[in-house]
Coordinates of C-alpha atoms and ligand atoms in Angstrom, one line a residue:
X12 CA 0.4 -2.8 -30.4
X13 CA 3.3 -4.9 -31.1
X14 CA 1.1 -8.0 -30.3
X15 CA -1.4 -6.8 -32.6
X16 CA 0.9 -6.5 -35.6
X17 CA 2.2 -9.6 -35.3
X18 CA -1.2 -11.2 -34.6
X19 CA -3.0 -9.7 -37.5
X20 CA 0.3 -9.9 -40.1
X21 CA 0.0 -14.1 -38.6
X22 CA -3.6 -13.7 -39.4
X23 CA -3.1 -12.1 -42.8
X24 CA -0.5 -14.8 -44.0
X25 CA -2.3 -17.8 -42.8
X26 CA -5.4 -16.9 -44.6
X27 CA -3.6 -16.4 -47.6
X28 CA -2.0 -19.4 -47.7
X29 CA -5.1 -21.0 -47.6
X30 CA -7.3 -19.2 -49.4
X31 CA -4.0 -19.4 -52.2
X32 CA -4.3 -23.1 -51.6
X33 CA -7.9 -23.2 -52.2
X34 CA -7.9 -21.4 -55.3
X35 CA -5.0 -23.7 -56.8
X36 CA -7.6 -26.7 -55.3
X37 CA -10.8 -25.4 -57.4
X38 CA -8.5 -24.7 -60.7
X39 CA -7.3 -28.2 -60.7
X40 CA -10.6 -29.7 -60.2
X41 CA -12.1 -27.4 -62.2
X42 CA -9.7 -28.4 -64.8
X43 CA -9.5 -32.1 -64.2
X44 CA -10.1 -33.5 -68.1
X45 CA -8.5 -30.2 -69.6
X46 CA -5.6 -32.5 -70.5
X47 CA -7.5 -35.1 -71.2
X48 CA -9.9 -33.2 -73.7
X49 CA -7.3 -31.4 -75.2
X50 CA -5.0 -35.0 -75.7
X51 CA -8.0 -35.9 -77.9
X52 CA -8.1 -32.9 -80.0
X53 CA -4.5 -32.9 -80.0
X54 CA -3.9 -37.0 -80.7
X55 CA -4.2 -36.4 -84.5
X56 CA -1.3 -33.7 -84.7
X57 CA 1.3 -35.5 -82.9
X58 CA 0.5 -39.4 -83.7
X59 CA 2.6 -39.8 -86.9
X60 CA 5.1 -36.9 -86.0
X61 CA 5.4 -33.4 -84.2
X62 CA 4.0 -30.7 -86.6
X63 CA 4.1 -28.2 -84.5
X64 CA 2.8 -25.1 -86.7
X65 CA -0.5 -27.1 -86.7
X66 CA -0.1 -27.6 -83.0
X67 CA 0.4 -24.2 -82.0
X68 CA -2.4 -23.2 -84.5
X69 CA -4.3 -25.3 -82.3
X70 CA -3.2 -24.6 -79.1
X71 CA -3.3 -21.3 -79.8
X72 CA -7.1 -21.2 -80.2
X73 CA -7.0 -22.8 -76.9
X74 CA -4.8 -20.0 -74.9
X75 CA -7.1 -17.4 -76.4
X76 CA -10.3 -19.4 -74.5
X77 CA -8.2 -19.9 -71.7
X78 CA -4.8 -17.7 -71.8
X79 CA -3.9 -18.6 -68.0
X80 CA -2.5 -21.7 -69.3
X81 CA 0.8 -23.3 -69.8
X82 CA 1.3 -26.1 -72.6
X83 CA 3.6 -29.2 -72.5
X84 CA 4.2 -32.1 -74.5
X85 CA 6.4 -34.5 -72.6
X86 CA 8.0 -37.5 -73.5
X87 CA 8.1 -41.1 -71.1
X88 CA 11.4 -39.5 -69.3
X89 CA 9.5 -36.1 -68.4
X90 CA 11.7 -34.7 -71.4
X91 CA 9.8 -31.5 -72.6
X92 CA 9.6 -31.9 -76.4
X93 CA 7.8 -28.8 -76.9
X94 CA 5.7 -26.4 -75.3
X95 CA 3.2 -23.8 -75.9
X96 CA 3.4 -20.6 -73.3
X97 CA 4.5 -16.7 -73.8
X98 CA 7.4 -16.5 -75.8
X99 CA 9.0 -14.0 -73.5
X100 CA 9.5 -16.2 -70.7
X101 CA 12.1 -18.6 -70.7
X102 CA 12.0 -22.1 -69.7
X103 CA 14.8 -23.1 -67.4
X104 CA 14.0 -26.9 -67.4
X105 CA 14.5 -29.5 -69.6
X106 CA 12.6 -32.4 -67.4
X107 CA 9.7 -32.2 -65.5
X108 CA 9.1 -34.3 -62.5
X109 CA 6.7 -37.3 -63.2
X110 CA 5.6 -38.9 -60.3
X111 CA 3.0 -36.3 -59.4
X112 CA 1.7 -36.6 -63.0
X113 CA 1.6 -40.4 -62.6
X114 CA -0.6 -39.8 -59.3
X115 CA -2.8 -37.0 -61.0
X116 CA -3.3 -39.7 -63.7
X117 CA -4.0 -43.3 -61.2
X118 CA -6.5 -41.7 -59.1
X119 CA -8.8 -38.9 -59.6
X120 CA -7.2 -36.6 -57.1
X121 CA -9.1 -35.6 -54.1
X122 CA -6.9 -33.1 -52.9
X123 CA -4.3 -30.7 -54.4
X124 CA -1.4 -32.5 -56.4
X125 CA 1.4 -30.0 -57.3
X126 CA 3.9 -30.5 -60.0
X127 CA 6.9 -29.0 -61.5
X128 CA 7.1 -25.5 -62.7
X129 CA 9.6 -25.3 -65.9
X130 CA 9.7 -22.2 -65.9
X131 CA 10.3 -21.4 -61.9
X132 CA 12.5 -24.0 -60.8
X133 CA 11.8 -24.8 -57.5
X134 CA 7.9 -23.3 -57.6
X135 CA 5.4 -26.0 -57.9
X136 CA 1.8 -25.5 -59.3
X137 CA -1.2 -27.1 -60.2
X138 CA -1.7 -28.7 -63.2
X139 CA -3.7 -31.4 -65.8
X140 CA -2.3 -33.8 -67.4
X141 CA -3.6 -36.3 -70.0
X142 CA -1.5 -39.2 -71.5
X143 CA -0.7 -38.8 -75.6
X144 CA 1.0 -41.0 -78.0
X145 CA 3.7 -38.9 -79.6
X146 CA 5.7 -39.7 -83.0
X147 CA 3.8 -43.4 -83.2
X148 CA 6.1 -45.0 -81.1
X149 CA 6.6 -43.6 -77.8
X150 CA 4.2 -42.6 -74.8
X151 CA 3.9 -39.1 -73.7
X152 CA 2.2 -36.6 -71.7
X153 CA 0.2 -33.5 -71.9
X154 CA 1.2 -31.7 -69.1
X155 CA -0.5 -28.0 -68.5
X156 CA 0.3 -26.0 -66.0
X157 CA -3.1 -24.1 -64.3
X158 CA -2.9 -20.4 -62.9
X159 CA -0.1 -19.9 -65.0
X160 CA 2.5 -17.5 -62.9
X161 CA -1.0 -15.3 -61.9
X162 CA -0.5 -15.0 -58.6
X163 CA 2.9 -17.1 -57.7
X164 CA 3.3 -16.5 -54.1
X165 CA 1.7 -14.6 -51.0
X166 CA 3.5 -11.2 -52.2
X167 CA 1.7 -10.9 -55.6
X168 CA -1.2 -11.8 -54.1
X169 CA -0.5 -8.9 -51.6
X170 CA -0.4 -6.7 -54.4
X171 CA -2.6 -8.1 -56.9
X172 CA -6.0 -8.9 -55.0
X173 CA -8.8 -6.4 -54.1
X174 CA -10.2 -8.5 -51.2
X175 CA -6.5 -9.1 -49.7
X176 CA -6.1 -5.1 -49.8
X177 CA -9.6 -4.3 -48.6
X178 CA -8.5 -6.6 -45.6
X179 CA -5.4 -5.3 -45.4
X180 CA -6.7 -2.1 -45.1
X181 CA -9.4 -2.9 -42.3
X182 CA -6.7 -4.2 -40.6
X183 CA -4.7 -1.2 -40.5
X184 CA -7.9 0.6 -39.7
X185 CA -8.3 -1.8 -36.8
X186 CA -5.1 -1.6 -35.6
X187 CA -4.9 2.2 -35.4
X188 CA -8.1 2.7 -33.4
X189 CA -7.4 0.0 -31.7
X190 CA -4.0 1.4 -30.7
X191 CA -5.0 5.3 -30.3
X192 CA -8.0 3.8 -27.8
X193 CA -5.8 1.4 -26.1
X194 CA -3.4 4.8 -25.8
X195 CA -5.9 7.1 -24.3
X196 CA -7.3 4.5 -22.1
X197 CA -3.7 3.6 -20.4
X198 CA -2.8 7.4 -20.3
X199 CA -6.4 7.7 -18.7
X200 CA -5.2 4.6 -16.3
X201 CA -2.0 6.0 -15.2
X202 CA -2.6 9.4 -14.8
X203 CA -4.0 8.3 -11.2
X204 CA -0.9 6.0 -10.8
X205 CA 1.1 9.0 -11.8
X206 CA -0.7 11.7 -9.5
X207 CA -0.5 8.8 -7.0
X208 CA 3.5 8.6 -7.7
X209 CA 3.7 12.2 -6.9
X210 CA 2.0 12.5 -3.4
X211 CA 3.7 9.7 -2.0
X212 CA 7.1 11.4 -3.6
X213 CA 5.9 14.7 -1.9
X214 CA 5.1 13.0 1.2
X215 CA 8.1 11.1 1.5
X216 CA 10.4 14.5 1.1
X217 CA 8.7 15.6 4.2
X218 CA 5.4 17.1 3.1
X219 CA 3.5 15.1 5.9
X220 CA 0.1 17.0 5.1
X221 CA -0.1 15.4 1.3
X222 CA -3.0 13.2 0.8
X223 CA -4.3 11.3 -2.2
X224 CA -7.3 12.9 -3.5
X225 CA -9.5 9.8 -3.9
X226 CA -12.4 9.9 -6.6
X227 CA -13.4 5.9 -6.9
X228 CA -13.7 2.9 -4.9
X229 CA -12.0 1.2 -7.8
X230 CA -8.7 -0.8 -6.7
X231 CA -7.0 2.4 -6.9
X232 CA -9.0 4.0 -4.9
X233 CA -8.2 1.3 -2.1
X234 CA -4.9 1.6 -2.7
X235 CA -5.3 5.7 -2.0
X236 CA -7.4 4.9 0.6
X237 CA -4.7 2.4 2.6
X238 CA -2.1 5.7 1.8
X239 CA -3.8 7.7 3.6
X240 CA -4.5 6.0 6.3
X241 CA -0.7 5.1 6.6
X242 CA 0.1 8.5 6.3
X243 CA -2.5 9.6 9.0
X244 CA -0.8 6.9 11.3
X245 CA 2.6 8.0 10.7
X246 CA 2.1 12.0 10.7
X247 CA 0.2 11.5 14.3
X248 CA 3.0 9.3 15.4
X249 CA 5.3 11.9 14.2
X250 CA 3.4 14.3 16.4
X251 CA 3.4 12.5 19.2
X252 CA 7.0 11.9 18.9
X253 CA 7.9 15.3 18.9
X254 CA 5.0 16.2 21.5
X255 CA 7.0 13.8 23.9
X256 CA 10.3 15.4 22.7
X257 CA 9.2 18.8 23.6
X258 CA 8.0 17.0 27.5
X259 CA 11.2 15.6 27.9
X260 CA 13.0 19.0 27.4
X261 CA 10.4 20.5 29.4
X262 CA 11.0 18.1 31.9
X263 CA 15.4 18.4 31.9
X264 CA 14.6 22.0 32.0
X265 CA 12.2 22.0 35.0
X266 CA 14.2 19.5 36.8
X267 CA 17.9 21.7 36.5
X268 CA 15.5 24.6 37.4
X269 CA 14.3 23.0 40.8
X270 CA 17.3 21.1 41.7
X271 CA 19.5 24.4 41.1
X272 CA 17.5 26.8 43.5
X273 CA 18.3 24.9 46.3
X274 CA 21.8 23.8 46.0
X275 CA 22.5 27.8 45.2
X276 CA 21.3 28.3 48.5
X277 CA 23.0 25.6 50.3
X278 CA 26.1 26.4 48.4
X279 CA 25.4 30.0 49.5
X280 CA 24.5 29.6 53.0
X281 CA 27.3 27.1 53.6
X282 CA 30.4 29.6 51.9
X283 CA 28.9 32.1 54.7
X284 CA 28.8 29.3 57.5
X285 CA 32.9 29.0 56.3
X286 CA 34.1 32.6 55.4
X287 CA 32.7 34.1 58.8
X288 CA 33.7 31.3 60.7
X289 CA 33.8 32.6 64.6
X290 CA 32.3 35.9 63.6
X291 CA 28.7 34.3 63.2
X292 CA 26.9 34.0 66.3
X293 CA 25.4 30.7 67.1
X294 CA 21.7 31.6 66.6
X295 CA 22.8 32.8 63.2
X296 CA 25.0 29.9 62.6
X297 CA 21.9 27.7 63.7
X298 CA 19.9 29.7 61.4
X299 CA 22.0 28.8 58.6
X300 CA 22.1 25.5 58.9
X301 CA 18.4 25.2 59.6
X302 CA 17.7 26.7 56.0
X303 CA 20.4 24.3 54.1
X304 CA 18.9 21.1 56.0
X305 CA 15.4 22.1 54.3
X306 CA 16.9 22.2 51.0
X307 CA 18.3 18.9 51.5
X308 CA 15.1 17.8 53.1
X309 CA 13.1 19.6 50.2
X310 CA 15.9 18.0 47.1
X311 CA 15.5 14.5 48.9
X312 CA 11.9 15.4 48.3
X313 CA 12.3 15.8 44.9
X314 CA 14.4 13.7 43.9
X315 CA 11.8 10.6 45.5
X316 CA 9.0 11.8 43.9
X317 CA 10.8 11.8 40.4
X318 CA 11.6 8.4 41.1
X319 CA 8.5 7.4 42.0
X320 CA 7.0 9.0 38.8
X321 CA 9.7 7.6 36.4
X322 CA 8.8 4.3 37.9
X323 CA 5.0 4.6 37.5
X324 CA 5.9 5.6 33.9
X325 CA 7.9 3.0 32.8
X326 CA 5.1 0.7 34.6
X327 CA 7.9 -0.9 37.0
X328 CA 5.3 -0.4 40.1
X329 CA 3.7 -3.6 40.3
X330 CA 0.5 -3.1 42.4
X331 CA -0.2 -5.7 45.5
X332 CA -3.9 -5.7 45.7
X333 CA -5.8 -6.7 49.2
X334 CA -9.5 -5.8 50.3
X335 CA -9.2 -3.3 53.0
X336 CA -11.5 -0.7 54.3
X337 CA -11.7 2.8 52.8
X338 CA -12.9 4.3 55.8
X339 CA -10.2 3.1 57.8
X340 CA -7.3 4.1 55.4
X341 CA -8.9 7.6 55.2
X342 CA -9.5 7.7 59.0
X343 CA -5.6 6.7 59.4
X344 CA -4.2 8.6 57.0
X345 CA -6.4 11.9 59.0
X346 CA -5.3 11.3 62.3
X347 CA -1.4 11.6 60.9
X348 CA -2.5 14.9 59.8
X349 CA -4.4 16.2 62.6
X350 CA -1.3 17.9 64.4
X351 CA -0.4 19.6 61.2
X352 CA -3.9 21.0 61.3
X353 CA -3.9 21.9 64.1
X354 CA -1.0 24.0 64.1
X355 CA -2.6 25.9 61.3
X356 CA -6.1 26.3 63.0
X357 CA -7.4 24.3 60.4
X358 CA -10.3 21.9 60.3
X359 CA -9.4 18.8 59.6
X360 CA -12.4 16.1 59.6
X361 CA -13.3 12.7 57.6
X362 CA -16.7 12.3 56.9
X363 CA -18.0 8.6 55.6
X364 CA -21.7 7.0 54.5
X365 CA -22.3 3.9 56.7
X366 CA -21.8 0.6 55.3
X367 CA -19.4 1.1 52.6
X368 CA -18.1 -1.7 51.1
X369 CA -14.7 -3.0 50.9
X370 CA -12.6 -2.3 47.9
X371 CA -9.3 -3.9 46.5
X372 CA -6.7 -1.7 45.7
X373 CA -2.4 -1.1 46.9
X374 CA -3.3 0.2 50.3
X375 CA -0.2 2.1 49.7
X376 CA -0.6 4.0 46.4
X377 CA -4.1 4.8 47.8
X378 CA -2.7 5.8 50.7
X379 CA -0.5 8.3 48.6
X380 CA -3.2 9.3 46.6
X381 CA -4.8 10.5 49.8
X382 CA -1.8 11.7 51.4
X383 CA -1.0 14.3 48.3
X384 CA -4.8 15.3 47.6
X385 CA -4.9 16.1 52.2
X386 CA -1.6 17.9 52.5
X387 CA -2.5 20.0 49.3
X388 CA -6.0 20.8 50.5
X389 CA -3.8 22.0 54.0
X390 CA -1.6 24.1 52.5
X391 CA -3.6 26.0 50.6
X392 CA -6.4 26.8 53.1
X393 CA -5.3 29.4 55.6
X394 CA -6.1 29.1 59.7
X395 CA -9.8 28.9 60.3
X396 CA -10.7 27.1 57.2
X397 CA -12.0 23.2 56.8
X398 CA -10.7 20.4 55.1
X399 CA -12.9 17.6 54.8
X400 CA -12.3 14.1 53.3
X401 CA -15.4 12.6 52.5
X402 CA -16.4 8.8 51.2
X403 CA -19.6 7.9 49.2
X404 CA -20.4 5.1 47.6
X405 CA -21.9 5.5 43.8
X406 CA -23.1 2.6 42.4
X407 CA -20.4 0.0 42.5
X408 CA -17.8 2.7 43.2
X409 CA -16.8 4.1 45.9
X410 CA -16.3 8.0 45.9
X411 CA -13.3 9.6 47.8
X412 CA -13.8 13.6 48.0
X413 CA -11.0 15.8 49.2
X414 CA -12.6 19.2 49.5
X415 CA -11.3 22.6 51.4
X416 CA -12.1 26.2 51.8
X417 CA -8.7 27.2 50.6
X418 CA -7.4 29.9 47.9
X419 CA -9.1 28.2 45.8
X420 CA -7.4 27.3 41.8
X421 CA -7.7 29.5 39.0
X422 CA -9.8 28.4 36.1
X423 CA -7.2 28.8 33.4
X424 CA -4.5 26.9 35.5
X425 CA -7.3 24.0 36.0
X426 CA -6.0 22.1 32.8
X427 CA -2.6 21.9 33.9
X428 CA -2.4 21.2 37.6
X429 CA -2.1 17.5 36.8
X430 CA 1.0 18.0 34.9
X431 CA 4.3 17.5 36.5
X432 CA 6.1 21.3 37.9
X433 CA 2.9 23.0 37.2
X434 CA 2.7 25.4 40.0
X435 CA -0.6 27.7 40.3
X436 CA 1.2 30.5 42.0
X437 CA 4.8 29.9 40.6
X438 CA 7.6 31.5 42.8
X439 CA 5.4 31.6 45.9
X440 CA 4.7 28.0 45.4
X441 CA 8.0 26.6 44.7
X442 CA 10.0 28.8 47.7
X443 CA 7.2 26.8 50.3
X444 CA 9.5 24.4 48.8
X445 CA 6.4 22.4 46.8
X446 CA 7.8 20.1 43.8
X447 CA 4.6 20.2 41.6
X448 CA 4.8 17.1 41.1
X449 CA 2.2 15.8 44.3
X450 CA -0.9 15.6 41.9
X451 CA 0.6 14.1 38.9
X452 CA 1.6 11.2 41.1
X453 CA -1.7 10.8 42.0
X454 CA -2.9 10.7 38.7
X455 CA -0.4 8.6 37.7
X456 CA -1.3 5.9 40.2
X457 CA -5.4 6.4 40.0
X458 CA -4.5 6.0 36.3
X459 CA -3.1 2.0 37.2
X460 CA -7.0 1.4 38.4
X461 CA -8.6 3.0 35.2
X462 CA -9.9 5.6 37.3
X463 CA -9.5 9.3 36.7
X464 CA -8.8 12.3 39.1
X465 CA -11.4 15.4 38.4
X466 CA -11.3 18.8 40.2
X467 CA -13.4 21.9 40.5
X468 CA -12.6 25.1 41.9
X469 CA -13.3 28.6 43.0
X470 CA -11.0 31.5 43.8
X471 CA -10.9 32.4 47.1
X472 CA -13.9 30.4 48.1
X473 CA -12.3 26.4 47.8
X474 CA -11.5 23.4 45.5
X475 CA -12.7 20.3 45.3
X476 CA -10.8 16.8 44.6
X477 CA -12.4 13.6 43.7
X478 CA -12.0 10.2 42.0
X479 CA -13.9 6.5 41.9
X480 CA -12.2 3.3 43.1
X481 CA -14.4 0.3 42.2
X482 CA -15.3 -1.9 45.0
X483 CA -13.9 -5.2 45.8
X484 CA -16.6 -7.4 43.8
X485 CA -16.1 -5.5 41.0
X486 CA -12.3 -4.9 41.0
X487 CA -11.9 -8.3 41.5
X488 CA -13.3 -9.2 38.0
X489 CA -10.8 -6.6 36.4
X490 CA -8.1 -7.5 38.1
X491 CA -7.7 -11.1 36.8
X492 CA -6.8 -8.6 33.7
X493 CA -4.8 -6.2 35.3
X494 CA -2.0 -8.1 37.6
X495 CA -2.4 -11.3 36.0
X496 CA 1.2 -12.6 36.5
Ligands
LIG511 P1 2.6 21.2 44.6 O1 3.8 20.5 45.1 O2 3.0 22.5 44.0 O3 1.5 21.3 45.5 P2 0.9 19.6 43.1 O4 1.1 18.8 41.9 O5 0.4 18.9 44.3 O6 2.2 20.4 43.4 O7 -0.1 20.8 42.7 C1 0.0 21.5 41.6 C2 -0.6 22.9 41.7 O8 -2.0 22.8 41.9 C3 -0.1 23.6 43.0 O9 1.1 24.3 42.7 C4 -1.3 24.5 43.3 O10 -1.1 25.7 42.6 C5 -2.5 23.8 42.7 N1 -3.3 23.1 43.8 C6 -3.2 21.8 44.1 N2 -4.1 21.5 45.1 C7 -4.7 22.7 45.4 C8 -5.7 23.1 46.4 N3 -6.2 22.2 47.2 N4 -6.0 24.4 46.5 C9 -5.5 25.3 45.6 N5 -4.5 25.0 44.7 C10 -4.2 23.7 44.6

């Protein structure tokens, strides 16, 4: 707005400079031989000597033709002998200025030639001058001033002319529309800045579920758009920050939980061992003692399988690939587990498709994986029930199944086995001195080899364990991305 005013007051001003300029222009050439025409009427008057009643008389007839007119009869010096103008306004000057008279009277003037205003000292106007013989003897001029004081500067003109006002006023007209449109369309602009302004100030106090409403694909709209994206990104990161907040209690919690079970027996069993002393026969004494070194055996237990499963978290086990059999591992890793099996009249048996190619993989994580997924299957499967291990190849994969005729796993506790303490049968579970923590190991280490761990299971009739290892042709190609050094 403030632009606009000074633009349009500039605007204003110029053109009335000029068009003040041109005016002046078109009176003096309009009245370029005024002076001259009116020396000749006036020659006979002033010749001999000044008679000025019969000059006025004369001049006057001429001011009534032409009343914007200022008469002066100047001698050689620019001395004003008489002159010829309203009465009521005074003339402050006794000279006038003669050079531009001299210049008006040498050439025919092209452009504007100002002179001397007696009256306004200081104001220069246009004028016509003629030269006159005054008195006989001496050279004069006839110097008349144009316009007379009519419009003297831009103010008058301000407030004297009818196109300067209409403009003025179409201005003003211009300028307020201009400004009340340029004020609704920058209230209609930042009104989405401001709504803007306040999401992201709710947002940042912790409403995390603010979004920008987004209603063009304008620049705006982009910018709304990027918002919510980062605020999407930083709400789920939030999440998952206080998701892995909430494991890590869980995890402090389960872990003083397990660890205190056992040493409150051992503590127990030990204070007994000490405050009976003789009193306690040896078979009890041996009893004792038999029960505190399987909590130690079951907290060494623990404690290496939370080592191992910090270490696979914070990715410090480095995998040492070779191609080796599958069968053979699996046959192995059987045979170690026959006596076990035995014991509890269960059958134990490894059942493998011919030809099965060779794959690349730790032999010992896969040997764990194994291990776990075989000494579960035992210990849930009471005497007289099978356990089979079973190896089949699927494409470029090879299949390992773990399979028994256990207890089976109930469907709502399928979700969670993987996770680390989850115990189907809690109390029972954890007094046989099991950890819960065998099958999130071997997802954990399955998970190093992109390959995934699935289980189905029935109550009561048997569960099923199985996962993919890609063969050795295959892996290979991955593994330049893997284990690259
Ligand atoms: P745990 O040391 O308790 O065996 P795991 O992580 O190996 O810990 O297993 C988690 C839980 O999954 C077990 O407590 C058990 O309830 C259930 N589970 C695992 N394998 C079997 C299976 N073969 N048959 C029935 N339940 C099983």
């Amino acid at each position: 707005m403030v632009l606009l005013l000074m633009l349009g007051s500039a605007q204003v001003y110029f053109t009335m400079q000029s068009s003040m300029r041109f005016m002046r222009e078109a009176d003096q050439k309009l009245n370029l031989h005024l002076a001259r025409n009116m020396a000749t009427e006036l020659q006979p008057f002033v010749t001999d000597t000044l008679s000025l009643p019969e000059i006025e008389d004369k001049i006057h007839y001429m001011m009534v033709l032409n009343p914007k007119i200022e008469i002066y009869l100047l001698d050689q010096q620019g001395k004003i002998l008489a002159f010829f103008a309203d009465p009521k306004k005074k003339v402050k000057k006794q000279f006038v200025e003669l050079a531009p008279i001299r210049q008006f009277l040498a050439q025919q003037p092209s452009t504007l030639i100002l002179g001397d205003d007696p009256r306004q000292p200081g104001t220069r106007k246009p004028f016509s001058a003629a030269p006159l013989s005054i008195g006989g003897v001496s050279e004069g001029y006839l110097y008349i001033i144009l316009g007379s004081e009519l419009y003297d500067n831009a103010a008058q003109m301000l407030s004297g002319s009818y196109i300067v006002q209409t403009t003025l006023k179409a201005l003003l007209i211009t300028f307020l529309f201009t400004g009340v449109l340029g004020l609704v369309l920058f209230a209609f602009l930042t009104r989405r800045l401001r709504n803007m302004s306040r999401v992201v100030t709710r947002f940042e106090k912790g409403n995390l579920a603010e979004r920008i409403p987004m209603h063009a694909e304008d620049e705006l709209g982009q910018l709304a758009m990027a918002f919510n994206r980062m605020a999407d990104t930083i709400s789920a990161n939030l999440e998952q920050l206080q998701q892995t907040d909430k494991l890590r209690r869980e995890l402090i919690a389960n872990i003083s939980h397990d660890l205190r079970s056992p040493l409150a027996s051992m503590q127990g069993y030990l204070e007994t061992i000490l405050i009976k002393g003789e009193n306690l026969s040896p078979a009890e004494r041996r009893k004792f003692l038999e029960i505190t070194l399987s909590n130690t055996q079951l907290l060494n237990q623990l404690v290496e399988e939370l080592f191992e499963l910090s270490k696979l978290d914070a990715r410090q086990v480095t995998p040492k690939p070779e191609i080796f059999s599958l069968a053979e591992l699996v046959q192995d890793v059987v045979l170690k587990f026959q006596p076990q099996a035995a014991e509890r009249q269960i059958h134990l048996k490894a059942m493998q498709a011919s030809n099965l190619p060779l794959i690349r993989a730790d032999i010992g994580l896969i040997e764990r994986v194994i291990t776990n997924l075989i000494k579960n299957a035992l210990q849930y499967t009471g005497p007289g029930g099978t356990v089979k291990v079973a190896l089949s190849k699927s494409q470029d994969q090879v299949r390992v199944t773990v399979s028994d005729t256990g207890c089976g796993i109930p469907q709502e506790d399928l979700p969670y086995i993987f996770d680390r303490f989850y115990r189907a049968e809690k109390s029972r579970s954890r007094e046989k001195g099991n950890t819960g923590l065998g099958l999130a190991i071997a997802k954990k280490i399955l998970e190093l080899y992109n390959s995934e761990i699935f289980v189905s299971s029935e109550v009561n009739v048997g569960s099923k364990f199985y996962f993919f290892l890609k063969t050795a042709s295959q892996e290979k190609n991955a593994s330049v991305l893997d284990f690259a050094p």
